[in-house]
XYZ file of N, CA, C and O in Angstrom:
456
model
N 117.077 -18.828 197.173
C 116.217 -17.994 198.003
C 116.965 -16.702 198.321
O 118.115 -16.720 198.723
N 116.318 -15.596 198.130
C 116.964 -14.317 198.424
C 116.749 -13.940 199.884
O 115.815 -14.381 200.535
N 117.637 -13.109 200.369
C 117.563 -12.616 201.745
C 116.893 -11.250 201.713
O 117.524 -10.252 201.406
N 115.612 -11.184 202.033
C 114.870 -9.923 201.994
C 115.252 -8.971 203.113
O 114.827 -7.825 203.114
N 116.036 -9.439 204.092
C 116.452 -8.570 205.181
C 117.781 -7.879 204.902
O 118.221 -7.049 205.680
N 118.429 -8.227 203.798
C 119.725 -7.641 203.470
C 119.584 -6.172 203.090
O 118.658 -5.797 202.382
N 120.511 -5.363 203.561
C 120.563 -3.958 203.196
C 121.764 -3.773 202.291
O 122.880 -4.143 202.645
N 121.525 -3.219 201.126
C 122.598 -2.991 200.164
C 123.066 -1.548 200.262
O 122.286 -0.648 200.558
N 124.330 -1.347 199.973
C 124.919 -0.017 199.995
C 124.964 0.529 198.572
O 125.450 -0.141 197.660
N 124.428 1.740 198.386
C 124.413 2.394 197.077
C 125.022 3.783 197.199
O 124.791 4.480 198.194
N 125.747 4.225 196.169
C 126.297 5.585 196.191
C 125.332 6.590 195.566
O 124.558 6.259 194.679
N 125.387 7.806 196.062
C 124.762 8.924 195.367
C 125.823 9.495 194.421
O 127.015 9.227 194.600
N 125.429 10.294 193.432
C 126.434 10.927 192.570
C 127.381 11.799 193.405
O 126.954 12.440 194.373
N 128.651 11.797 193.036
C 129.628 12.610 193.762
C 129.285 14.086 193.585
O 128.796 14.515 192.541
N 129.485 14.847 194.646
C 129.285 16.292 194.611
C 130.668 16.939 194.688
O 131.532 16.462 195.409
N 130.852 18.035 193.967
C 132.166 18.680 193.973
C 132.019 20.185 193.811
O 130.975 20.687 193.374
N 133.084 20.877 194.180
C 133.146 22.317 193.994
C 134.606 22.667 193.718
O 135.488 22.357 194.526
N 134.871 23.285 192.571
C 136.223 23.651 192.169
C 136.705 24.880 192.940
O 135.896 25.691 193.417
N 138.029 25.020 193.030
C 138.634 26.103 193.809
C 138.117 27.479 193.410
O 137.956 28.351 194.258
N 137.813 27.712 192.138
C 137.360 29.024 191.683
C 135.993 29.420 192.202
O 135.633 30.598 192.186
N 135.231 28.441 192.683
C 133.900 28.712 193.237
C 133.901 28.779 194.754
O 132.850 28.935 195.367
N 135.069 28.626 195.369
C 135.198 28.678 196.831
C 135.809 30.020 197.202
O 136.858 30.393 196.678
N 135.144 30.734 198.120
C 135.621 32.060 198.534
C 135.483 32.200 200.045
O 135.256 31.226 200.743
N 135.577 33.413 200.515
C 135.472 33.699 201.943
C 134.059 33.619 202.490
O 133.847 33.784 203.686
N 133.071 33.383 201.637
C 131.699 33.175 202.094
C 131.268 31.763 201.708
O 131.768 31.182 200.739
N 130.339 31.202 202.464
C 129.946 29.818 202.250
C 129.285 29.596 200.887
O 128.447 30.379 200.461
N 129.703 28.489 200.246
C 129.093 28.036 198.989
C 128.719 26.575 199.166
O 129.471 25.797 199.773
N 127.568 26.181 198.643
C 127.119 24.806 198.748
C 127.919 23.883 197.844
O 128.267 24.244 196.721
N 128.221 22.691 198.348
C 128.906 21.676 197.561
C 127.834 20.815 196.915
O 127.245 19.946 197.563
N 127.551 21.077 195.671
C 126.516 20.322 194.968
C 125.142 20.513 195.584
O 124.842 21.534 196.199
N 124.329 19.489 195.444
C 122.948 19.521 195.915
C 122.835 18.868 197.296
O 123.739 18.144 197.724
N 121.723 19.093 197.994
C 121.507 18.389 199.262
C 121.452 16.875 199.049
O 121.177 16.398 197.941
N 121.696 16.121 200.103
C 121.617 14.663 200.028
C 120.204 14.236 199.657
O 119.225 14.758 200.194
N 120.091 13.287 198.771
C 118.797 12.761 198.359
C 118.316 11.686 199.322
O 117.119 11.562 199.580
N 119.256 10.917 199.872
C 118.953 9.810 200.785
C 119.705 9.987 202.086
O 120.738 10.658 202.126
N 119.231 9.365 203.174
C 119.982 9.401 204.425
C 121.348 8.738 204.214
O 121.440 7.622 203.719
N 122.398 9.430 204.579
C 123.754 8.951 204.328
C 124.251 8.052 205.458
O 124.245 8.436 206.622
N 124.689 6.858 205.101
C 125.316 5.937 206.053
C 126.817 6.149 206.085
O 127.453 5.969 207.110
N 127.382 6.477 204.932
C 128.815 6.777 204.832
C 128.937 8.120 204.117
O 128.453 8.299 203.005
N 129.590 9.064 204.789
C 129.737 10.437 204.310
C 131.234 10.711 204.218
O 131.939 10.647 205.239
N 131.743 10.971 203.017
C 133.183 11.117 202.803
C 133.445 12.445 202.116
O 133.062 12.651 200.974
N 134.097 13.355 202.822
C 134.368 14.703 202.337
C 135.877 14.901 202.220
O 136.602 14.695 203.195
N 136.343 15.295 201.031
C 137.775 15.442 200.770
C 138.131 16.888 200.430
O 137.433 17.524 199.636
N 139.218 17.364 201.008
C 139.767 18.678 200.678
C 141.007 18.466 199.820
O 142.080 18.170 200.330
N 140.856 18.607 198.518
C 141.982 18.465 197.599
C 142.464 19.823 197.098
O 142.904 19.958 195.964
N 142.367 20.839 197.961
C 142.862 22.170 197.620
C 144.212 22.390 198.307
O 144.728 21.510 198.989
N 144.723 23.608 198.161
C 146.026 23.953 198.730
C 145.930 24.725 200.049
O 146.937 25.237 200.528
N 144.723 24.810 200.642
C 144.562 25.553 201.899
C 143.622 24.822 202.863
O 142.842 23.961 202.457
N 143.695 25.210 204.109
C 142.736 24.749 205.115
C 141.378 25.356 204.776
O 141.286 26.555 204.510
N 140.331 24.534 204.772
C 138.983 25.004 204.464
C 138.066 24.818 205.662
O 138.264 23.904 206.466
N 137.055 25.677 205.757
C 136.061 25.600 206.823
C 134.752 25.109 206.221
O 134.349 25.545 205.137
N 134.066 24.211 206.956
C 132.833 23.600 206.466
C 131.685 23.846 207.439
O 131.891 24.012 208.638
N 130.478 23.835 206.882
C 129.267 24.081 207.667
C 128.138 23.216 207.129
O 128.091 22.911 205.935
N 127.218 22.844 208.007
C 126.031 22.116 207.569
C 124.806 23.022 207.489
O 123.744 22.587 207.086
N 124.958 24.298 207.853
C 123.827 25.223 207.689
C 124.198 26.464 206.877
O 123.360 27.313 206.634
N 125.457 26.583 206.470
C 125.892 27.722 205.672
C 126.095 28.993 206.460
O 126.328 30.053 205.882
N 126.019 28.913 207.803
C 126.175 30.085 208.664
C 127.243 29.829 209.725
O 128.209 30.584 209.852
N 127.064 28.766 210.493
C 127.950 28.437 211.609
C 129.111 27.574 211.109
O 128.912 26.632 210.342
N 130.338 27.890 211.549
C 131.499 27.055 211.244
C 131.402 25.773 212.063
O 131.324 25.827 213.287
N 131.412 24.594 211.388
C 131.286 23.330 212.098
C 132.587 22.548 212.201
O 132.837 21.911 213.212
N 133.424 22.557 211.167
C 134.717 21.874 211.232
C 135.617 22.376 210.121
O 135.161 23.011 209.170
N 136.913 22.110 210.262
C 137.892 22.484 209.250
C 138.611 21.233 208.763
O 138.675 20.226 209.476
N 139.129 21.323 207.543
C 139.942 20.246 206.984
C 141.206 20.848 206.391
O 141.126 21.729 205.527
N 142.365 20.374 206.827
C 143.614 20.833 206.229
C 143.737 20.373 204.784
O 143.047 19.439 204.352
N 144.622 20.994 204.053
C 144.854 20.621 202.663
C 145.207 19.141 202.542
O 145.903 18.590 203.392
N 144.657 18.501 201.525
C 144.956 17.098 201.264
C 144.384 16.121 202.263
O 144.836 14.980 202.353
N 143.381 16.510 203.030
C 142.825 15.618 204.049
C 141.348 15.331 203.777
O 140.761 15.850 202.837
N 140.763 14.515 204.632
C 139.351 14.165 204.466
C 138.739 13.855 205.817
O 139.427 13.628 206.805
N 137.402 13.835 205.841
C 136.653 13.342 206.985
C 135.766 12.220 206.449
O 135.167 12.339 205.382
N 135.747 11.123 207.190
C 134.937 9.969 206.815
C 134.030 9.641 207.989
O 134.509 9.275 209.065
N 132.725 9.795 207.788
C 131.749 9.459 208.817
C 131.065 8.162 208.405
O 130.286 8.134 207.458
N 131.388 7.092 209.099
C 130.743 5.800 208.862
C 129.757 5.636 210.013
O 130.022 4.944 210.984
N 128.612 6.296 209.893
C 127.697 6.425 211.029
C 126.883 5.180 211.312
O 126.238 5.094 212.354
N 126.907 4.202 210.436
C 126.139 2.986 210.692
C 126.976 1.738 210.491
O 126.485 0.717 210.031
N 128.257 1.802 210.844
C 129.089 0.612 210.651
C 128.530 -0.550 211.461
O 128.012 -0.390 212.562
N 128.618 -1.720 210.861
C 128.183 -2.979 211.481
C 126.685 -3.040 211.762
O 126.248 -3.820 212.597
N 125.890 -2.244 211.060
C 124.436 -2.298 211.205
C 123.850 -2.994 209.991
O 124.308 -2.805 208.871
N 122.821 -3.783 210.183
C 122.188 -4.460 209.057
C 120.743 -4.045 208.856
O 120.082 -4.515 207.957
N 120.234 -3.163 209.711
C 118.861 -2.692 209.518
C 118.893 -1.210 209.180
O 119.892 -0.555 209.313
N 117.781 -0.705 208.708
C 117.732 0.728 208.424
C 116.648 1.438 209.230
O 116.420 2.602 209.042
N 116.003 0.764 210.126
C 114.987 1.393 210.957
C 115.596 2.040 212.187
O 116.188 1.384 213.012
N 115.488 3.351 212.293
C 115.971 4.063 213.458
C 117.478 4.166 213.560
O 118.000 4.537 214.586
N 118.202 3.840 212.495
C 119.652 3.893 212.521
C 120.134 5.338 212.422
O 119.495 6.172 211.784
N 121.279 5.607 213.029
C 121.919 6.916 212.932
C 122.332 7.153 211.488
O 122.804 6.233 210.813
N 122.150 8.384 210.987
C 122.582 8.722 209.629
C 122.708 10.235 209.504
O 122.288 10.975 210.384
N 123.318 10.660 208.404
C 123.294 12.073 208.039
C 122.015 12.237 207.225
O 121.821 11.563 206.211
N 121.132 13.092 207.646
C 119.771 13.174 207.112
C 119.701 13.529 205.634
O 120.518 14.307 205.129
N 118.713 12.943 204.968
C 118.442 13.365 203.595
C 118.066 14.846 203.643
O 117.484 15.320 204.618
N 118.417 15.571 202.621
C 118.168 17.014 202.594
C 119.319 17.825 203.151
O 119.361 19.050 202.978
N 120.266 17.166 203.828
C 121.421 17.873 204.384
C 122.308 18.374 203.252
O 122.559 17.659 202.292
N 122.761 19.586 203.372
C 123.702 20.153 202.392
C 124.963 20.546 203.132
O 124.916 20.951 204.296
N 126.094 20.438 202.467
C 127.380 20.809 203.054
C 127.900 22.056 202.346
O 127.814 22.158 201.116
N 128.413 22.990 203.133
C 128.918 24.257 202.617
C 130.394 24.391 202.945
O 130.876 23.843 203.943
N 131.120 25.159 202.118
C 132.557 25.338 202.306
C 132.939 26.798 202.080
O 132.299 27.498 201.288
N 133.992 27.234 202.792
C 134.562 28.555 202.540
C 136.072 28.496 202.744
O 136.589 27.638 203.470
N 136.762 29.416 202.086
C 138.218 29.503 202.149
C 138.714 30.232 200.911
O 137.918 30.772 200.138
N 140.020 30.220 200.701
C 140.581 30.926 199.537
C 141.631 30.067 198.835
O 142.800 30.439 198.751
N 141.239 28.925 198.293
C 142.201 28.074 197.592
C 142.560 28.632 196.213
O 141.813 29.433 195.645
N 143.709 28.184 195.701
C 144.132 28.606 194.363
C 144.221 27.434 193.386
O 144.431 27.651 192.193
N 144.069 26.217 193.880
C 144.041 25.026 193.021
C 143.149 23.972 193.658
O 142.842 24.025 194.849
N 142.730 22.997 192.868
C 142.007 21.837 193.388
C 140.525 22.045 193.560
O 139.903 22.869 192.898
N 139.959 21.274 194.483
C 138.533 21.334 194.758
C 138.181 20.471 195.950
O 139.050 19.849 196.567
N 136.904 20.452 196.290
C 136.398 19.588 197.357
C 135.424 18.586 196.743
O 134.749 18.882 195.749
N 135.377 17.412 197.355
C 134.557 16.320 196.840
C 133.795 15.679 197.987
O 134.376 15.391 199.036
N 132.513 15.449 197.777
C 131.668 14.813 198.771
C 131.040 13.565 198.162
O 130.351 13.644 197.144
N 131.307 12.419 198.788
C 130.694 11.155 198.385
C 129.784 10.697 199.512
O 130.144 10.793 200.693
N 128.609 10.199 199.150
C 127.644 9.722 200.134
C 127.103 8.371 199.706
O 126.798 8.157 198.527
N 126.973 7.475 200.674
C 126.462 6.137 200.420
C 125.278 5.886 201.342
O 125.308 6.261 202.515
N 124.228 5.265 200.816
C 123.019 5.033 201.595
C 122.625 3.569 201.549
O 123.046 2.825 200.672
N 121.810 3.154 202.505
C 121.339 1.780 202.567
C 120.000 1.628 201.877
O 119.137 2.507 201.949
N 119.839 0.476 201.196
C 118.601 0.201 200.485
C 118.295 -1.275 200.658
O 119.160 -2.120 200.398
N 117.128 -1.625 201.137
C 116.806 -3.035 201.312
C 115.712 -3.496 200.359
O 114.923 -4.358 200.659
N 115.717 -2.923 199.169
C 114.827 -3.382 198.102
C 115.554 -4.383 197.226
O 116.661 -4.798 197.511
N 114.909 -4.782 196.162
C 115.532 -5.765 195.256
C 116.458 -5.121 194.264
O 116.401 -4.078 193.847
């Protein structure tokens, strides 16, 4: 007998932006999220501190070189109704002046289908 109440975790394709495409003005990291993100993992694998934004205008947070931010917004939750998440359609933007590396965004969403 299967458990129809189980929520499975699925990844979206990784989004990335190489150092040559990052400048002093905001650039989008890949495409907007397709699904509401339960786990949002953003890595700065460049050689400089980078600034990030969720609207491409306002500075929201910075990440030092070689660091990451991990938002596990629904840890220990088993339902998907009304749960906190990073909204589908959300896009992440970055600016800075790196000379090597890139940034990587991984997103995982919940699915309670078969």
